[in-house]
């Protein structure tokens, strides 16, 4: 593994030190326009250290895991299980058996809704979500409710994009069996007080699933301190490969859950009469797991750790503050959500005279990549009375100049749209 340029923990992050690690950021679009990548909440880019780890495994170590008795199988298994140790440490989970590799955050939530949900929910039980959830943290619970007769409720939002905690006492009751909540909204960027919600849910006997897709890549997560029952996230939003994610679950809860997918690797024994499920974490990793994905994720964690999550978080906060102020100065811009100090590096907005998708198309002409649409959060957009929004989202390699480019591009896009 190549070394990464680290600085002291207190020192402000200088993105120019890291940008050379990301080959794609050198991409020049049509007419020599450089790429300004501000779509990190959808997926991030990969540094060459992660790409090198992936190439290295395919060139030197690749085999299936946990199956062979040959050298390559041993090497790959060691790397794959080593990645699990890296994830355990990164989350400060108590045990490596609590780390299950999945295909991503969506797969992790579906796993819990199926395996834990089907076994534990009865008609009339309640599932508490919030109105700001990504569809990935809504649809699997709706499906669970359809299967079991449980009822889904949603914690409402305030006008400025926070969870309306005044509704909590009557929504979180003994009927609530699980609270599934995002730690950071993928649209509003709101950082939710999961550290307060978790004990409140536990006090009424409910389990808690934290959707960490937008938090784990940007903020230090300590699952023991949080006391979350489940936490999910995706590798591709934190410099890692696509096709891999993690479900963290407390050992005693995972142990009591029946397996979800059946197949190879997840069994102790199969006979003509049935099967005996295997131990954790294999019990939830049926079939060939995302071997290279997990190893790549391990390399991404090494990279993030050496840069320092707290520095990344402060850097994103500075960028968010700058964008927020600059956007607020543009006439006819509405920023969705709360003030910058309460949010991560995500800013969604609408213009009063240009549709978000049209804006994003025009921004692309100037090299600026943002997301436009409902961002898989239709109920949230409905709550704020807009069908769609444009979203800029940051990571460690974004610079203050990226924001200047974005603002300049918005002003030019607007002029161009009105000239037509
Ligand atoms: N939850 C949140 C908050 C997200 O932002 C996303 C991805 N946009 C997901 C869940 C789903 O992640 P994935 O598509 O990687 O499974």
CSV table of C-alpha atoms and ligand atoms in Angstrom, one decimal:
chain,number,residue,atom,x,y,z
A,1,UNK,CA,0.0,0.0,0.0
A,2,UNK,CA,1.3,3.4,-1.0
A,3,UNK,CA,1.8,6.0,1.7
A,4,UNK,CA,-0.7,8.8,2.0
A,5,UNK,CA,0.3,12.4,2.8
A,6,UNK,CA,-0.8,12.9,6.3
A,7,UNK,CA,-0.6,16.0,8.4
A,8,UNK,CA,-1.2,16.6,12.1
A,9,UNK,CA,-4.7,16.0,13.2
A,10,UNK,CA,-5.4,19.6,14.1
A,11,UNK,CA,-4.1,21.0,10.8
A,12,UNK,CA,-6.7,22.2,8.3
A,13,UNK,CA,-7.1,19.8,5.4
A,14,UNK,CA,-5.5,21.0,2.2
A,15,UNK,CA,-7.4,19.3,-0.6
A,16,UNK,CA,-4.5,20.1,-3.1
A,17,UNK,CA,-2.5,17.5,-1.2
A,18,UNK,CA,-5.0,14.7,-1.9
A,19,UNK,CA,-6.3,15.6,-5.4
A,20,UNK,CA,-3.3,14.1,-7.2
A,21,UNK,CA,-4.4,10.8,-5.7
A,22,UNK,CA,-7.6,10.9,-7.6
A,23,UNK,CA,-6.9,10.3,-11.3
A,24,UNK,CA,-10.4,11.1,-12.4
A,25,UNK,CA,-10.2,14.6,-11.0
A,26,UNK,CA,-7.7,15.4,-13.8
A,27,UNK,CA,-10.4,14.6,-16.4
A,28,UNK,CA,-11.0,17.4,-18.9
A,29,UNK,CA,-14.4,17.5,-20.4
A,30,UNK,CA,-15.4,18.8,-23.9
A,31,UNK,CA,-13.7,22.1,-25.0
A,32,UNK,CA,-11.0,21.7,-22.4
A,33,UNK,CA,-13.3,22.3,-19.4
A,34,UNK,CA,-12.0,20.7,-16.2
A,35,UNK,CA,-14.3,18.5,-14.2
A,36,UNK,CA,-15.8,20.0,-11.0
A,37,UNK,CA,-17.2,17.0,-9.2
A,38,UNK,CA,-19.9,17.9,-6.7
A,39,UNK,CA,-22.0,14.7,-6.7
A,40,UNK,CA,-20.4,12.9,-3.8
A,41,UNK,CA,-23.6,12.1,-1.9
A,42,UNK,CA,-24.5,9.9,-4.9
A,43,UNK,CA,-21.0,8.3,-5.1
A,44,UNK,CA,-17.5,9.4,-4.5
A,45,UNK,CA,-14.3,8.9,-6.6
A,46,UNK,CA,-11.5,6.5,-5.8
A,47,UNK,CA,-7.9,7.3,-5.0
A,48,UNK,CA,-5.2,5.4,-6.8
A,49,UNK,CA,-4.4,3.6,-3.5
A,50,UNK,CA,-7.8,2.0,-3.6
A,51,UNK,CA,-7.5,1.3,-7.4
A,52,UNK,CA,-4.1,-0.2,-6.8
A,53,UNK,CA,-5.4,-2.5,-4.0
A,54,UNK,CA,-8.1,-3.7,-6.4
A,55,UNK,CA,-5.6,-4.3,-9.2
A,56,UNK,CA,-3.2,-6.0,-6.8
A,57,UNK,CA,-5.7,-8.5,-5.7
A,58,UNK,CA,-6.7,-9.5,-9.2
A,59,UNK,CA,-3.1,-9.6,-10.4
A,60,UNK,CA,-1.6,-11.4,-7.4
A,61,UNK,CA,-4.0,-13.0,-4.9
A,62,UNK,CA,-7.4,-13.6,-6.4
A,63,UNK,CA,-9.4,-16.7,-5.6
A,64,UNK,CA,-12.7,-17.5,-3.8
A,65,UNK,CA,-12.7,-17.2,0.0
A,66,UNK,CA,-13.3,-19.8,2.8
A,67,UNK,CA,-13.4,-22.7,0.3
A,68,UNK,CA,-10.0,-23.7,-1.1
A,69,UNK,CA,-7.1,-25.3,0.6
A,70,UNK,CA,-4.6,-23.8,-1.8
A,71,UNK,CA,-2.3,-20.8,-1.4
A,72,UNK,CA,-4.4,-18.3,-3.4
A,73,UNK,CA,-7.5,-19.1,-1.5
A,74,UNK,CA,-5.7,-18.7,1.8
A,75,UNK,CA,-4.2,-15.3,0.7
A,76,UNK,CA,-7.6,-14.0,-0.5
A,77,UNK,CA,-9.4,-15.2,2.6
A,78,UNK,CA,-6.8,-13.5,4.8
A,79,UNK,CA,-7.2,-10.2,2.8
A,80,UNK,CA,-11.0,-10.5,2.9
A,81,UNK,CA,-11.1,-11.2,6.7
A,82,UNK,CA,-8.5,-8.5,7.2
A,83,UNK,CA,-10.9,-6.0,5.6
A,84,UNK,CA,-13.5,-7.1,8.1
A,85,UNK,CA,-11.0,-6.3,10.9
A,86,UNK,CA,-10.5,-2.8,9.4
A,87,UNK,CA,-14.2,-2.2,9.3
A,88,UNK,CA,-14.6,-3.4,12.9
A,89,UNK,CA,-11.9,-1.0,14.1
A,90,UNK,CA,-13.2,1.9,12.0
A,91,UNK,CA,-16.7,1.6,13.6
A,92,UNK,CA,-15.2,0.5,17.0
A,93,UNK,CA,-17.5,-2.5,17.0
A,94,UNK,CA,-16.9,-4.9,19.9
A,95,UNK,CA,-16.4,-8.0,17.7
A,96,UNK,CA,-15.6,-8.8,14.1
A,97,UNK,CA,-18.5,-11.2,14.0
A,98,UNK,CA,-20.8,-8.1,14.1
A,99,UNK,CA,-19.6,-7.0,10.7
A,100,UNK,CA,-21.5,-8.4,7.8
A,101,UNK,CA,-20.4,-7.6,4.2
A,102,UNK,CA,-23.4,-6.8,2.0
A,103,UNK,CA,-23.9,-5.3,-1.4
A,104,UNK,CA,-24.5,-1.9,0.1
A,105,UNK,CA,-26.7,0.1,2.4
A,106,UNK,CA,-29.9,-0.9,0.6
A,107,UNK,CA,-29.0,-4.6,0.9
A,108,UNK,CA,-28.3,-4.2,4.6
A,109,UNK,CA,-31.6,-2.6,5.3
A,110,UNK,CA,-33.5,-5.2,3.3
A,111,UNK,CA,-31.6,-7.9,5.2
A,112,UNK,CA,-32.7,-6.5,8.6
A,113,UNK,CA,-36.3,-5.9,7.4
A,114,UNK,CA,-36.5,-9.5,6.2
A,115,UNK,CA,-34.5,-11.5,8.7
A,116,UNK,CA,-35.2,-9.5,11.9
A,117,UNK,CA,-38.5,-8.0,10.8
A,118,UNK,CA,-40.3,-11.1,9.6
A,119,UNK,CA,-39.3,-12.9,12.9
A,120,UNK,CA,-40.2,-10.1,15.2
A,121,UNK,CA,-43.2,-8.0,13.9
A,122,UNK,CA,-46.8,-8.8,14.5
A,123,UNK,CA,-50.0,-7.1,13.2
A,124,UNK,CA,-50.4,-3.7,14.9
A,125,UNK,CA,-46.7,-3.3,15.8
A,126,UNK,CA,-45.2,-0.1,14.7
A,127,UNK,CA,-42.2,0.8,12.6
A,128,UNK,CA,-41.0,4.4,13.1
A,129,UNK,CA,-39.3,6.1,10.2
A,130,UNK,CA,-38.8,9.8,9.4
A,131,UNK,CA,-40.1,11.9,6.6
A,132,UNK,CA,-36.5,12.5,5.5
A,133,UNK,CA,-35.5,8.9,4.8
A,134,UNK,CA,-34.0,7.7,1.5
A,135,UNK,CA,-36.4,5.3,-0.3
A,136,UNK,CA,-33.9,2.6,0.7
A,137,UNK,CA,-34.9,3.2,4.3
A,138,UNK,CA,-38.7,3.4,3.5
A,139,UNK,CA,-39.6,0.8,0.9
A,140,UNK,CA,-38.2,-2.3,2.7
A,141,UNK,CA,-40.2,-1.3,5.8
A,142,UNK,CA,-43.4,-0.8,3.7
A,143,UNK,CA,-42.8,-4.3,2.3
A,144,UNK,CA,-42.3,-5.6,5.8
A,145,UNK,CA,-45.5,-3.9,6.9
A,146,UNK,CA,-47.4,-5.5,4.0
A,147,UNK,CA,-46.1,-9.0,5.0
A,148,UNK,CA,-46.7,-8.7,8.7
A,149,UNK,CA,-49.6,-6.3,9.2
A,150,UNK,CA,-47.3,-3.9,11.1
A,151,UNK,CA,-47.9,-0.1,10.8
A,152,UNK,CA,-45.4,2.4,9.5
A,153,UNK,CA,-45.3,5.9,11.0
A,154,UNK,CA,-43.1,8.8,10.1
A,155,UNK,CA,-41.5,11.4,12.4
A,156,UNK,CA,-42.4,14.7,10.8
A,157,UNK,CA,-39.9,17.5,9.8
A,158,UNK,CA,-39.7,21.1,10.8
A,159,UNK,CA,-39.9,23.8,8.1
A,160,UNK,CA,-36.2,24.3,8.4
A,161,UNK,CA,-35.3,20.7,7.7
A,162,UNK,CA,-34.8,19.1,11.1
A,163,UNK,CA,-36.6,16.2,12.7
A,164,UNK,CA,-39.6,17.5,14.7
A,165,UNK,CA,-38.7,16.0,18.0
A,166,UNK,CA,-41.8,17.5,19.7
A,167,UNK,CA,-43.7,14.6,18.0
A,168,UNK,CA,-41.4,12.0,19.4
A,169,UNK,CA,-43.2,11.3,22.7
A,170,UNK,CA,-46.5,10.3,20.9
A,171,UNK,CA,-44.9,8.5,18.0
A,172,UNK,CA,-42.3,6.5,19.8
A,173,UNK,CA,-44.3,4.2,22.1
A,174,UNK,CA,-44.4,0.7,23.4
A,175,UNK,CA,-46.0,-0.3,20.1
A,176,UNK,CA,-42.8,0.8,18.3
A,177,UNK,CA,-40.7,-2.2,17.5
A,178,UNK,CA,-38.0,-0.5,15.4
A,179,UNK,CA,-36.9,3.0,14.7
A,180,UNK,CA,-35.1,3.3,11.3
A,181,UNK,CA,-33.5,6.7,10.9
A,182,UNK,CA,-30.8,8.2,8.8
A,183,UNK,CA,-27.9,9.8,10.6
A,184,UNK,CA,-27.5,12.4,7.9
A,185,UNK,CA,-30.1,13.4,5.3
A,186,UNK,CA,-29.0,12.8,1.7
A,187,UNK,CA,-31.0,15.9,0.6
A,188,UNK,CA,-31.0,18.4,3.5
A,189,UNK,CA,-27.6,17.4,4.9
A,190,UNK,CA,-29.2,17.6,8.4
A,191,UNK,CA,-27.2,15.8,11.0
A,192,UNK,CA,-29.8,14.0,13.1
A,193,UNK,CA,-29.4,13.5,16.9
A,194,UNK,CA,-29.2,9.8,16.7
A,195,UNK,CA,-27.2,9.7,19.9
A,196,UNK,CA,-30.5,11.0,21.6
A,197,UNK,CA,-32.9,9.0,19.5
A,198,UNK,CA,-31.3,5.6,20.3
A,199,UNK,CA,-31.7,5.7,24.1
A,200,UNK,CA,-35.2,7.1,23.6
A,201,UNK,CA,-36.1,4.1,21.4
A,202,UNK,CA,-34.5,1.7,23.7
A,203,UNK,CA,-36.5,3.1,26.6
A,204,UNK,CA,-39.7,1.9,25.0
A,205,UNK,CA,-38.1,-1.5,24.0
A,206,UNK,CA,-37.6,-0.6,20.3
A,207,UNK,CA,-34.6,-1.6,18.3
A,208,UNK,CA,-32.8,1.1,16.2
A,209,UNK,CA,-31.4,0.9,12.7
A,210,UNK,CA,-29.1,3.8,11.7
A,211,UNK,CA,-28.8,4.5,8.0
A,212,UNK,CA,-25.1,5.6,7.9
A,213,UNK,CA,-24.9,5.9,4.2
A,214,UNK,CA,-24.2,9.7,4.4
A,215,UNK,CA,-22.6,9.8,7.9
A,216,UNK,CA,-20.1,7.0,8.1
A,217,UNK,CA,-18.0,8.4,5.2
A,218,UNK,CA,-17.8,11.8,6.8
A,219,UNK,CA,-18.1,11.6,10.6
A,220,UNK,CA,-16.5,9.4,13.1
A,221,UNK,CA,-18.8,6.6,14.0
A,222,UNK,CA,-18.5,4.6,17.3
A,223,UNK,CA,-21.2,1.9,17.3
A,224,UNK,CA,-20.5,1.0,20.9
A,225,UNK,CA,-20.9,4.6,22.1
A,226,UNK,CA,-24.0,5.1,20.0
A,227,UNK,CA,-25.4,1.8,21.1
A,228,UNK,CA,-27.1,1.3,17.8
A,229,UNK,CA,-28.6,-2.2,17.2
A,230,UNK,CA,-28.0,-2.0,13.4
A,231,UNK,CA,-26.0,0.4,11.2
A,232,UNK,CA,-25.6,0.2,7.5
A,233,UNK,CA,-23.5,1.9,4.9
A,234,UNK,CA,-22.1,1.6,1.4
A,235,UNK,CA,-18.5,1.4,0.2
A,236,UNK,CA,-18.9,3.5,-2.9
A,237,UNK,CA,-19.8,6.7,-0.9
A,238,UNK,CA,-16.5,6.5,1.0
A,239,UNK,CA,-13.8,6.1,-1.7
A,240,UNK,CA,-14.4,2.3,-2.0
A,241,UNK,CA,-15.7,0.2,-4.8
A,242,UNK,CA,-19.4,-0.3,-5.7
A,243,UNK,CA,-21.1,-3.5,-4.9
A,244,UNK,CA,-20.0,-3.7,-1.2
A,245,UNK,CA,-21.4,-2.3,2.0
A,246,UNK,CA,-21.6,-3.2,5.6
A,247,UNK,CA,-24.3,-4.2,8.0
A,248,UNK,CA,-23.2,-3.8,11.6
A,249,UNK,CA,-25.5,-5.6,14.1
A,250,UNK,CA,-25.1,-6.3,17.8
A,251,UNK,CA,-24.0,-9.9,18.2
A,252,UNK,CA,-26.9,-11.1,20.3
A,253,UNK,CA,-29.4,-9.7,17.9
A,254,UNK,CA,-27.7,-11.1,14.8
A,255,UNK,CA,-27.4,-14.4,16.5
A,256,UNK,CA,-31.1,-14.6,17.2
A,257,UNK,CA,-32.0,-13.7,13.6
A,258,UNK,CA,-32.7,-16.4,11.1
A,259,UNK,CA,-30.6,-16.2,7.9
A,260,UNK,CA,-32.0,-14.1,5.0
A,261,UNK,CA,-30.4,-15.5,1.8
A,262,UNK,CA,-29.7,-19.2,1.7
A,263,UNK,CA,-26.8,-20.8,-0.2
A,264,UNK,CA,-23.2,-21.7,0.1
A,265,UNK,CA,-21.0,-20.5,3.0
A,266,UNK,CA,-23.9,-19.7,5.3
A,267,UNK,CA,-24.4,-23.2,6.6
A,268,UNK,CA,-22.9,-25.6,9.1
A,269,UNK,CA,-24.4,-28.6,7.5
A,270,UNK,CA,-26.9,-29.5,4.7
A,271,UNK,CA,-28.7,-32.8,4.5
A,272,UNK,CA,-31.5,-34.1,2.4
A,273,UNK,CA,-33.8,-33.0,5.2
A,274,UNK,CA,-32.6,-29.5,5.6
A,275,UNK,CA,-29.8,-27.3,6.9
A,276,UNK,CA,-28.1,-26.0,10.0
A,277,UNK,CA,-27.2,-22.3,9.7
A,278,UNK,CA,-23.5,-21.3,10.2
A,279,UNK,CA,-22.0,-19.0,12.7
A,280,UNK,CA,-21.7,-15.2,12.4
A,281,UNK,CA,-20.9,-13.5,10.2
A,282,UNK,CA,-21.0,-16.2,7.5
A,283,UNK,CA,-24.6,-16.9,8.3
A,284,UNK,CA,-25.5,-13.7,6.6
A,285,UNK,CA,-23.0,-13.9,3.7
A,286,UNK,CA,-24.6,-16.6,1.5
A,287,UNK,CA,-22.8,-17.3,-1.8
A,288,UNK,CA,-19.6,-15.8,-3.0
A,289,UNK,CA,-19.3,-12.5,-1.1
A,290,UNK,CA,-18.1,-9.2,-2.5
A,291,UNK,CA,-14.4,-10.3,-2.1
A,292,UNK,CA,-12.6,-7.6,-4.1
A,293,UNK,CA,-15.2,-5.0,-3.0
A,294,UNK,CA,-14.5,-5.7,0.7
A,295,UNK,CA,-10.7,-5.6,0.2
A,296,UNK,CA,-11.1,-2.3,-1.7
A,297,UNK,CA,-13.2,-0.9,1.1
A,298,UNK,CA,-10.5,-1.9,3.5
A,299,UNK,CA,-8.0,0.2,1.4
A,300,UNK,CA,-10.5,3.1,1.4
A,301,UNK,CA,-10.8,3.0,5.2
A,302,UNK,CA,-7.0,3.1,5.4
A,303,UNK,CA,-7.0,6.2,3.2
A,304,UNK,CA,-9.7,7.9,5.2
A,305,UNK,CA,-8.1,7.1,8.5
A,306,UNK,CA,-4.8,8.4,7.5
A,307,UNK,CA,-6.4,11.7,6.3
A,308,UNK,CA,-8.5,11.9,9.4
A,309,UNK,CA,-12.3,11.9,9.5
A,310,UNK,CA,-12.5,14.9,11.8
A,311,UNK,CA,-10.4,17.0,9.4
A,312,UNK,CA,-12.6,15.8,6.5
A,313,UNK,CA,-15.7,16.8,8.5
A,314,UNK,CA,-14.3,20.3,9.3
A,315,UNK,CA,-13.2,20.8,5.7
A,316,UNK,CA,-16.7,19.9,4.4
A,317,UNK,CA,-18.2,22.2,7.0
A,318,UNK,CA,-16.1,25.1,5.7
A,319,UNK,CA,-17.1,24.4,2.1
A,320,UNK,CA,-20.8,24.0,3.1
A,321,UNK,CA,-20.7,27.4,4.9
A,322,UNK,CA,-19.2,29.1,1.9
A,323,UNK,CA,-21.7,27.6,-0.5
A,324,UNK,CA,-24.6,28.4,1.7
A,325,UNK,CA,-23.6,32.0,2.0
A,326,UNK,CA,-22.9,32.4,-1.7
A,327,UNK,CA,-26.2,30.7,-2.7
A,328,UNK,CA,-28.2,32.8,-0.3
A,329,UNK,CA,-26.9,35.9,-2.0
A,330,UNK,CA,-28.3,34.8,-5.4
A,331,UNK,CA,-31.8,36.1,-6.0
A,332,UNK,CA,-34.5,33.5,-6.4
A,333,UNK,CA,-32.6,30.7,-4.7
A,334,UNK,CA,-34.2,28.6,-2.1
A,335,UNK,CA,-31.9,26.4,0.0
A,336,UNK,CA,-33.7,23.3,1.4
A,337,UNK,CA,-33.0,22.6,5.0
A,338,UNK,CA,-31.2,23.9,8.0
A,339,UNK,CA,-28.4,26.4,8.6
A,340,UNK,CA,-24.9,25.2,7.7
A,341,UNK,CA,-23.8,24.5,11.3
A,342,UNK,CA,-26.4,21.7,11.6
A,343,UNK,CA,-25.6,19.9,8.4
A,344,UNK,CA,-22.9,17.8,6.7
A,345,UNK,CA,-21.5,18.6,3.3
A,346,UNK,CA,-24.7,18.5,1.3
A,347,UNK,CA,-26.6,21.5,0.0
A,348,UNK,CA,-29.8,21.1,-2.0
A,349,UNK,CA,-31.5,24.1,-3.6
A,350,UNK,CA,-34.1,25.2,-6.1
A,351,UNK,CA,-34.2,28.3,-8.4
A,352,UNK,CA,-37.4,30.1,-8.9
A,353,UNK,CA,-37.0,30.4,-12.6
A,354,UNK,CA,-35.1,27.2,-13.7
A,355,UNK,CA,-36.1,23.6,-13.2
A,356,UNK,CA,-33.5,21.6,-11.3
A,357,UNK,CA,-32.9,19.1,-14.1
A,358,UNK,CA,-32.4,21.9,-16.6
A,359,UNK,CA,-30.0,23.7,-14.3
A,360,UNK,CA,-28.0,20.5,-13.8
A,361,UNK,CA,-27.8,20.0,-17.6
A,362,UNK,CA,-26.6,23.6,-18.0
A,363,UNK,CA,-24.1,23.2,-15.2
A,364,UNK,CA,-22.7,20.2,-16.9
A,365,UNK,CA,-21.8,22.4,-19.9
A,366,UNK,CA,-19.5,24.3,-17.6
A,367,UNK,CA,-18.0,21.1,-16.2
A,368,UNK,CA,-19.9,21.1,-12.9
A,369,UNK,CA,-21.4,17.7,-11.9
A,370,UNK,CA,-24.3,18.0,-9.5
A,371,UNK,CA,-27.3,15.8,-8.9
A,372,UNK,CA,-30.8,16.9,-9.8
A,373,UNK,CA,-34.0,15.1,-9.1
A,374,UNK,CA,-35.8,13.8,-6.1
A,375,UNK,CA,-32.6,12.1,-4.8
A,376,UNK,CA,-34.7,9.0,-3.8
A,377,UNK,CA,-36.5,11.1,-1.3
A,378,UNK,CA,-39.9,11.9,-2.8
A,379,UNK,CA,-41.8,12.3,0.5
A,380,UNK,CA,-39.2,14.8,1.6
A,381,UNK,CA,-39.5,16.9,-1.5
A,382,UNK,CA,-43.3,16.7,-1.2
A,383,UNK,CA,-43.0,18.0,2.4
A,384,UNK,CA,-41.2,21.1,1.1
A,385,UNK,CA,-43.5,21.6,-1.8
A,386,UNK,CA,-41.0,21.0,-4.6
A,387,UNK,CA,-40.9,18.0,-6.9
A,388,UNK,CA,-37.1,18.0,-7.3
A,389,UNK,CA,-34.0,19.9,-6.3
A,390,UNK,CA,-30.4,20.4,-7.4
A,391,UNK,CA,-27.8,19.0,-4.9
A,392,UNK,CA,-24.1,19.8,-4.4
A,393,UNK,CA,-22.2,17.5,-2.1
A,394,UNK,CA,-18.6,17.5,-1.0
A,395,UNK,CA,-15.7,15.3,-0.1
A,396,UNK,CA,-12.1,15.7,1.0
A,397,UNK,CA,-10.9,16.6,-2.5
A,398,UNK,CA,-13.3,19.5,-3.1
A,399,UNK,CA,-11.8,23.0,-3.0
A,400,UNK,CA,-13.1,26.4,-2.3
A,401,UNK,CA,-12.6,27.1,-6.1
A,402,UNK,CA,-15.0,24.3,-6.8
A,403,UNK,CA,-17.7,26.5,-5.1
A,404,UNK,CA,-16.6,29.6,-7.1
A,405,UNK,CA,-17.1,27.5,-10.3
A,406,UNK,CA,-20.5,26.3,-9.2
A,407,UNK,CA,-21.7,29.8,-8.3
A,408,UNK,CA,-20.4,31.2,-11.6
A,409,UNK,CA,-21.9,28.3,-13.5
A,410,UNK,CA,-25.3,28.9,-11.9
A,411,UNK,CA,-25.3,32.5,-12.9
A,412,UNK,CA,-24.2,31.7,-16.4
A,413,UNK,CA,-26.8,28.9,-16.7
A,414,UNK,CA,-29.5,31.3,-15.7
A,415,UNK,CA,-28.5,33.9,-18.2
A,416,UNK,CA,-28.3,31.2,-20.9
A,417,UNK,CA,-31.7,29.8,-20.0
A,418,UNK,CA,-33.3,33.2,-20.2
A,419,UNK,CA,-31.7,34.2,-23.5
A,420,UNK,CA,-33.5,31.3,-25.3
B,1,LIG,N1,-29.5,5.8,2.5
B,1,LIG,C1,-29.0,7.0,2.2
B,1,LIG,C2,-29.2,8.2,3.2
B,1,LIG,C3,-28.4,7.3,0.9
B,1,LIG,O1,-28.0,8.5,0.6
B,1,LIG,C4,-28.3,6.2,0.0
B,1,LIG,C5,-27.6,6.4,-1.3
B,1,LIG,N2,-28.0,7.5,-2.0
B,1,LIG,C6,-28.8,4.9,0.4
B,1,LIG,C7,-29.3,4.8,1.7
B,1,LIG,C8,-28.6,3.8,-0.5
B,1,LIG,O2,-27.3,3.4,-0.7
B,1,LIG,P1,-27.0,2.3,-1.8
B,1,LIG,O3,-27.6,2.8,-3.1
B,1,LIG,O4,-25.5,2.4,-1.9
B,1,LIG,O5,-27.4,1.0,-1.3
